[in-house]
Coordinates of C-alpha atoms in Angstrom, one line a residue:
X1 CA -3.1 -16.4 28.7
X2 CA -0.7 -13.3 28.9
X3 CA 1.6 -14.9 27.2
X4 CA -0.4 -16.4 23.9
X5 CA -1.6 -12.0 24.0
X6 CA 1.6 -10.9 23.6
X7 CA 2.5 -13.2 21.2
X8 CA 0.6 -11.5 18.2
X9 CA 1.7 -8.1 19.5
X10 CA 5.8 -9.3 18.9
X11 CA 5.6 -10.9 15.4
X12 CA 4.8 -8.0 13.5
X13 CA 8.3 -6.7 14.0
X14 CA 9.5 -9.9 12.2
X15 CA 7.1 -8.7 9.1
X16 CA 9.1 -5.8 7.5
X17 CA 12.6 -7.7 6.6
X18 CA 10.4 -10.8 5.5
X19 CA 8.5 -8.6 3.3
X20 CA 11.2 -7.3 1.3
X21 CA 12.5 -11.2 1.1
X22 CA 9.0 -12.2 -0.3
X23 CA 9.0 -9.3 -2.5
X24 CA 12.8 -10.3 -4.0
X25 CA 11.8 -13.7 -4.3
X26 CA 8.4 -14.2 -5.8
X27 CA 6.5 -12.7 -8.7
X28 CA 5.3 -9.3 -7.7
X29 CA 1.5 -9.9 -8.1
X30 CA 2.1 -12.9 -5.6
X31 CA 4.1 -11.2 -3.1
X32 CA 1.7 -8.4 -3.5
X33 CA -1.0 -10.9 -2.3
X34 CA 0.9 -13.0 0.4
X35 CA 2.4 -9.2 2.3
X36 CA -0.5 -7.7 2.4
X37 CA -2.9 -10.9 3.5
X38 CA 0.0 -11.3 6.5
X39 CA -0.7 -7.7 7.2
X40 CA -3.8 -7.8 7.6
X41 CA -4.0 -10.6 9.5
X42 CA -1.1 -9.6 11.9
X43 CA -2.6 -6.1 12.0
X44 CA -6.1 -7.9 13.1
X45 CA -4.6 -10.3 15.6
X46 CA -2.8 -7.0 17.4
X47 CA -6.2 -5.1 17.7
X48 CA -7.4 -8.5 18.8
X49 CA -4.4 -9.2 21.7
X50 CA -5.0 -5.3 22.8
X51 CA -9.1 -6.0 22.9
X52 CA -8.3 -9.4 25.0
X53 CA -6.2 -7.4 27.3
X54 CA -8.4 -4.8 28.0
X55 CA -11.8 -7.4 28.6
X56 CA -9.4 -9.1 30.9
X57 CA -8.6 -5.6 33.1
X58 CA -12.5 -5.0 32.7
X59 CA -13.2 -8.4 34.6
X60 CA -11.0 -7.7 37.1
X61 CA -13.0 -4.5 38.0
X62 CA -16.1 -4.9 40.8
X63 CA -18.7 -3.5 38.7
X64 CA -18.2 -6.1 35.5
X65 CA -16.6 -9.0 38.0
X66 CA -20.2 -10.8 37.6
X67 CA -19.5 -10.8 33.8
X68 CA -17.1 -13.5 34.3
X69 CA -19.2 -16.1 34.7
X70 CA -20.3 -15.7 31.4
X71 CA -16.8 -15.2 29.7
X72 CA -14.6 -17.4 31.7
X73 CA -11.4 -16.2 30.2
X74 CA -8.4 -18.2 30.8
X75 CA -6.2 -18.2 33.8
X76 CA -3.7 -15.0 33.7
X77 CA -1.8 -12.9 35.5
X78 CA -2.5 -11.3 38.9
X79 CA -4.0 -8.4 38.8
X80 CA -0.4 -6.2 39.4
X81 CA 0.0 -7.4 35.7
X82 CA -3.6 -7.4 34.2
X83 CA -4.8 -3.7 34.6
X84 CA -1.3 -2.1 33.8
X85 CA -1.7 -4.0 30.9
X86 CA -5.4 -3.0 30.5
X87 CA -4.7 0.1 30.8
X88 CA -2.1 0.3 28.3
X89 CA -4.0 -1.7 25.7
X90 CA -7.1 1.1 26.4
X91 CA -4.2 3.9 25.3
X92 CA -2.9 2.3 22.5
X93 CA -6.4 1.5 21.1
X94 CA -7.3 5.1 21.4
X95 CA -4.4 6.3 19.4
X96 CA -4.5 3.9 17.0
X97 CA -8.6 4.7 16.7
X98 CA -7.7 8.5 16.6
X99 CA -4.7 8.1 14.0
X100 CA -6.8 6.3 11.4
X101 CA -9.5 8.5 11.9
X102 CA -7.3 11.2 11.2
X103 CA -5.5 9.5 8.2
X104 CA -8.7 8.4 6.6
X105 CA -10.7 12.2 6.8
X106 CA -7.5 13.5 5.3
X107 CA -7.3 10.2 2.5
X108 CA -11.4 10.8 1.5
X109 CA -10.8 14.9 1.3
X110 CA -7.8 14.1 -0.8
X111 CA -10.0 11.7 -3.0
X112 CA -12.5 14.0 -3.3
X113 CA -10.6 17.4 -4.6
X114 CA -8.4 14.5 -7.0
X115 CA -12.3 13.3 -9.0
X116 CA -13.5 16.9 -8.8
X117 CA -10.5 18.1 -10.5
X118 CA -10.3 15.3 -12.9
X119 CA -14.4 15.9 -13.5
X120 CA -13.7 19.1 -14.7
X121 CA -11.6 18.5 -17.3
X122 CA -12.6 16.2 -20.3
X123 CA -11.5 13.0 -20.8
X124 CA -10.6 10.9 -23.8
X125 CA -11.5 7.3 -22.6
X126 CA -10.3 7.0 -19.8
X127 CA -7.6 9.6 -19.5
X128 CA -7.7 13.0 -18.2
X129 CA -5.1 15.4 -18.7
X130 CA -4.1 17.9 -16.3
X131 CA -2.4 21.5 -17.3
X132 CA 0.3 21.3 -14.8
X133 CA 3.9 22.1 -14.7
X134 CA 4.5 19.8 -12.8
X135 CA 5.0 16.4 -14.0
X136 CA 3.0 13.6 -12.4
X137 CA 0.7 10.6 -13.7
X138 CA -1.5 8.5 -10.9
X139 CA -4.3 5.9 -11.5
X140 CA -7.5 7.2 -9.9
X141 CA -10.0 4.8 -8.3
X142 CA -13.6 5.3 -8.6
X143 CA -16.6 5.2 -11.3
X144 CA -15.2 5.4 -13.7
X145 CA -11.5 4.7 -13.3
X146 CA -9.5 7.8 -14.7
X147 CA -5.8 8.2 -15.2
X148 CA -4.5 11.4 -14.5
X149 CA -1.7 12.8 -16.0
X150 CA -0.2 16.0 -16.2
X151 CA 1.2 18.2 -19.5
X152 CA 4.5 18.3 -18.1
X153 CA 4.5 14.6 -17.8
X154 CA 3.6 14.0 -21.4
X155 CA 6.2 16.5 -22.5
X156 CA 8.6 14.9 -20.6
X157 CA 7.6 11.4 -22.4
X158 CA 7.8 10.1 -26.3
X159 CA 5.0 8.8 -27.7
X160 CA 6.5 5.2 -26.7
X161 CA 7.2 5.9 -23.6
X162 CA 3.8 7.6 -23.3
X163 CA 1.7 4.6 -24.0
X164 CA 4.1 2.5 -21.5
X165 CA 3.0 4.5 -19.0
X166 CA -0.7 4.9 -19.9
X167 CA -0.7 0.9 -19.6
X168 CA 1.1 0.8 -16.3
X169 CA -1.5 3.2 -14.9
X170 CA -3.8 1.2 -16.1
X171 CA -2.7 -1.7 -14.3
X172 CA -3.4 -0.1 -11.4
X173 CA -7.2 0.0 -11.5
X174 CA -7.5 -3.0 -13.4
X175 CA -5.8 -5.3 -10.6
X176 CA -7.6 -2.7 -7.6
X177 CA -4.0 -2.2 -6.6
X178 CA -6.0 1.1 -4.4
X179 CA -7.5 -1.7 -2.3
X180 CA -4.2 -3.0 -1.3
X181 CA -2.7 -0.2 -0.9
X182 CA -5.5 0.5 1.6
X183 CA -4.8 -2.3 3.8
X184 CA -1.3 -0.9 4.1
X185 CA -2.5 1.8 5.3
X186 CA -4.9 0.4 7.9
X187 CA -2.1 -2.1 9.0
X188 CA 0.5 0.8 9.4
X189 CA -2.5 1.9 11.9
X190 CA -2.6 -1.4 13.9
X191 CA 0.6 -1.9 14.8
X192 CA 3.5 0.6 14.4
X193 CA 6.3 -2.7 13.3
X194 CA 4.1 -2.8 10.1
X195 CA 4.4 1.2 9.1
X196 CA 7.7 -0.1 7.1
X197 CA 5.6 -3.0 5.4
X198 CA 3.4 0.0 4.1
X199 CA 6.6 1.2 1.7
X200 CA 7.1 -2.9 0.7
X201 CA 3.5 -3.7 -0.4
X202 CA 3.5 0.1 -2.4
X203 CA 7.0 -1.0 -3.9
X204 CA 5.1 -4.4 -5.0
X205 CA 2.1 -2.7 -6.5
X206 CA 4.4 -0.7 -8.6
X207 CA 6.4 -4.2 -9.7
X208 CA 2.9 -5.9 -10.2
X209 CA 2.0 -2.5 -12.6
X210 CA 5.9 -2.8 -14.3
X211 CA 5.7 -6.3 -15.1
X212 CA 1.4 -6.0 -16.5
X213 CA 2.4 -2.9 -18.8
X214 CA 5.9 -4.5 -19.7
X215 CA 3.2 -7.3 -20.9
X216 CA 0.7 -5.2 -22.3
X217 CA 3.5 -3.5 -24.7
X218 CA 5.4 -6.6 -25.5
X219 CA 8.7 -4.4 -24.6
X220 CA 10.5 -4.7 -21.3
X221 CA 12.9 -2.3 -22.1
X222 CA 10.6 0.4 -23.5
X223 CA 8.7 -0.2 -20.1
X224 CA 11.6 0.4 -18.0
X225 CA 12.6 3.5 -20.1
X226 CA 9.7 5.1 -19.5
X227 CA 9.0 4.4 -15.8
X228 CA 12.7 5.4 -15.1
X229 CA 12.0 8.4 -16.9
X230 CA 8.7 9.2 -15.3
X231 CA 10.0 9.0 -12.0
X232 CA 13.2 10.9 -12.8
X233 CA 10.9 13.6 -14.1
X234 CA 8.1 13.9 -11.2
X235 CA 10.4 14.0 -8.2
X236 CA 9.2 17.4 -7.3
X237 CA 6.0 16.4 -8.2
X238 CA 3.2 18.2 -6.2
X239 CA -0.1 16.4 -6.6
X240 CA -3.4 16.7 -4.3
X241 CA -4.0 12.9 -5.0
X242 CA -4.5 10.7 -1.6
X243 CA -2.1 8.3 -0.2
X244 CA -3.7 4.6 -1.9
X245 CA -3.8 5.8 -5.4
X246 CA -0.9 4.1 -7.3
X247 CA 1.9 6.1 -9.1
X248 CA 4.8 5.8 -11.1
X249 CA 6.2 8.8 -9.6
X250 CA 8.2 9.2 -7.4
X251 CA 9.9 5.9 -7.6
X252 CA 13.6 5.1 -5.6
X253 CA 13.1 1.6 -7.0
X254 CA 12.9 2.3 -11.0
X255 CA 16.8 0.2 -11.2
X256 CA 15.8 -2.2 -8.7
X257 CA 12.4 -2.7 -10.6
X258 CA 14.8 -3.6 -13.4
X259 CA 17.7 -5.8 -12.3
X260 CA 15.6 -7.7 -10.2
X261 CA 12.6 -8.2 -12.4
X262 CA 14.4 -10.8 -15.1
X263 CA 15.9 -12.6 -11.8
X264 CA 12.7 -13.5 -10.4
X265 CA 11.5 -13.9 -13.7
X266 CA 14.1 -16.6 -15.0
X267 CA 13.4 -18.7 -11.1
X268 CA 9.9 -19.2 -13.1
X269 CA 11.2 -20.4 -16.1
X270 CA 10.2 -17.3 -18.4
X271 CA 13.8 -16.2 -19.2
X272 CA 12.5 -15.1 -22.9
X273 CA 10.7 -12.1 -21.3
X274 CA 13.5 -11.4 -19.4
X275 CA 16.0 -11.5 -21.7
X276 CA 15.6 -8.0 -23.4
X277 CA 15.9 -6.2 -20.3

């Protein structure tokens, strides 16, 4: 039994370099899906092994020894091994409880002061400009979906390149990439070998956006132009928005984005949308 528990606390370490190969490999919408499903489950079956270990140390105890009958858990280790490892797993749960407490109180106050700001100033459609120096653009979740994006960013931006990035922020709430980044999030808080699997399904949201707004403008380069040039521009950004909204900026991955892109895109026979990158 100790050993099938400690099983699902080892293979998340294998995740993160797996991650990145899914990501190079596949189209980023289905990458996007297939890292953050194996997240979650591997996230889920840690919390599980840690809540297995812990009922186990409890049956060992005087005062819940009668709850055995009832359970009947599989034969494990003596007891030398069982309630250090009880007593670990009681630790670790509690940190993990107390982190993602923390994380998600600062993510929903973060949320909060990101819609009241973008409430007060009036939208046309579905876009809200912010007077900032600062250059930034971010999809905003919520009723209704807003994309936020700052004066400096449109200064920073053609008209072109303006309406490439409009449709990549769009992407964003369209395909709920919030939720996923969300499970990212509550994964990293799991098991500390997926934290680096948080940076690989946020790089693959911003793929799955590139490759919807390169679509939606029928321009690959144009899309890439203006993504490079967001992200070049909002490196310094400062923005209250919380951590699972999706951006364009910053991005490290912009020529990554755009070398590898018409790779994966030419494994799936649709070298004619690649080709004018």
């Amino acid at each position: 039994m100790t050993a099938l528990l400690i099983l699902p606390l080892l293979l998340p370490f294998a995740v993160p370099a797996l991650a990145r190969r899914t990501l190079d490999r596949l189209l980023p919408v289905t990458a996007l899906w297939v890292i953050t499903l194996c997240a979650l489950v591997l996230g889920g079956c840690s919390l599980a092994a840690l809540g297995a270990f812990v009922l186990t140390g409890l049956l060992e105890l005087p005062v819940f020894a009668a709850l055995g009958e009832l359970v009947q858990p599989l034969p494990g280790a003596s007891d030398l091994v069982v309630l250090p490892a009880a007593a670990v797993s009681v630790g670790t749960l509690a940190v993990c409880a107390g982190t993602l407490g923390r994380a998600a109180l600062r993510e929903f106050r973060a949320f909060r002061s990101a819609r009241t700001e973008a409430g007060r100033r009036p939208a046309a459609g579905d876009l809200c400009v912010v007077d900032s120096p600062h250059p930034d653009a971010y999809a905003l979740p919520g009723r209704p979906h807003r994309i936020v994006v700052t004066t400096a960013m449109l200064r920073s931006l053609d008209a072109a390149e303006r309406e490439a990035l409009f449709a990549h922020e769009r992407a964003h709430n369209r395909g709920g990439h919030h939720y996923f980044l969300a499970v990212a999030e509550l994964a990293a808080h799991c098991h500390p070998a997926l934290r680096p699997v948080r940076g690989t399904i946020r790089l693959a949201v911003e793929r799955a956006a590139d490759e919807a707004a390169a679509a939606a403008v029928g321009d690959r380069r144009l899309t890439a132009r203006a993504i490079a040039r967001a992200a070049l521009a909002g490196q310094d950004a400062r923005s209250v928005r919380p951590e699972f909204t999706s951006a364009a900026t910053p991005r490290v991955d912009v020529v990554h984005m755009v070398m590898v892109g018409p790779r994966v895109l030419r494994r799936t026979g649709r070298e004619g949308a690649a080709g004018s990158c």
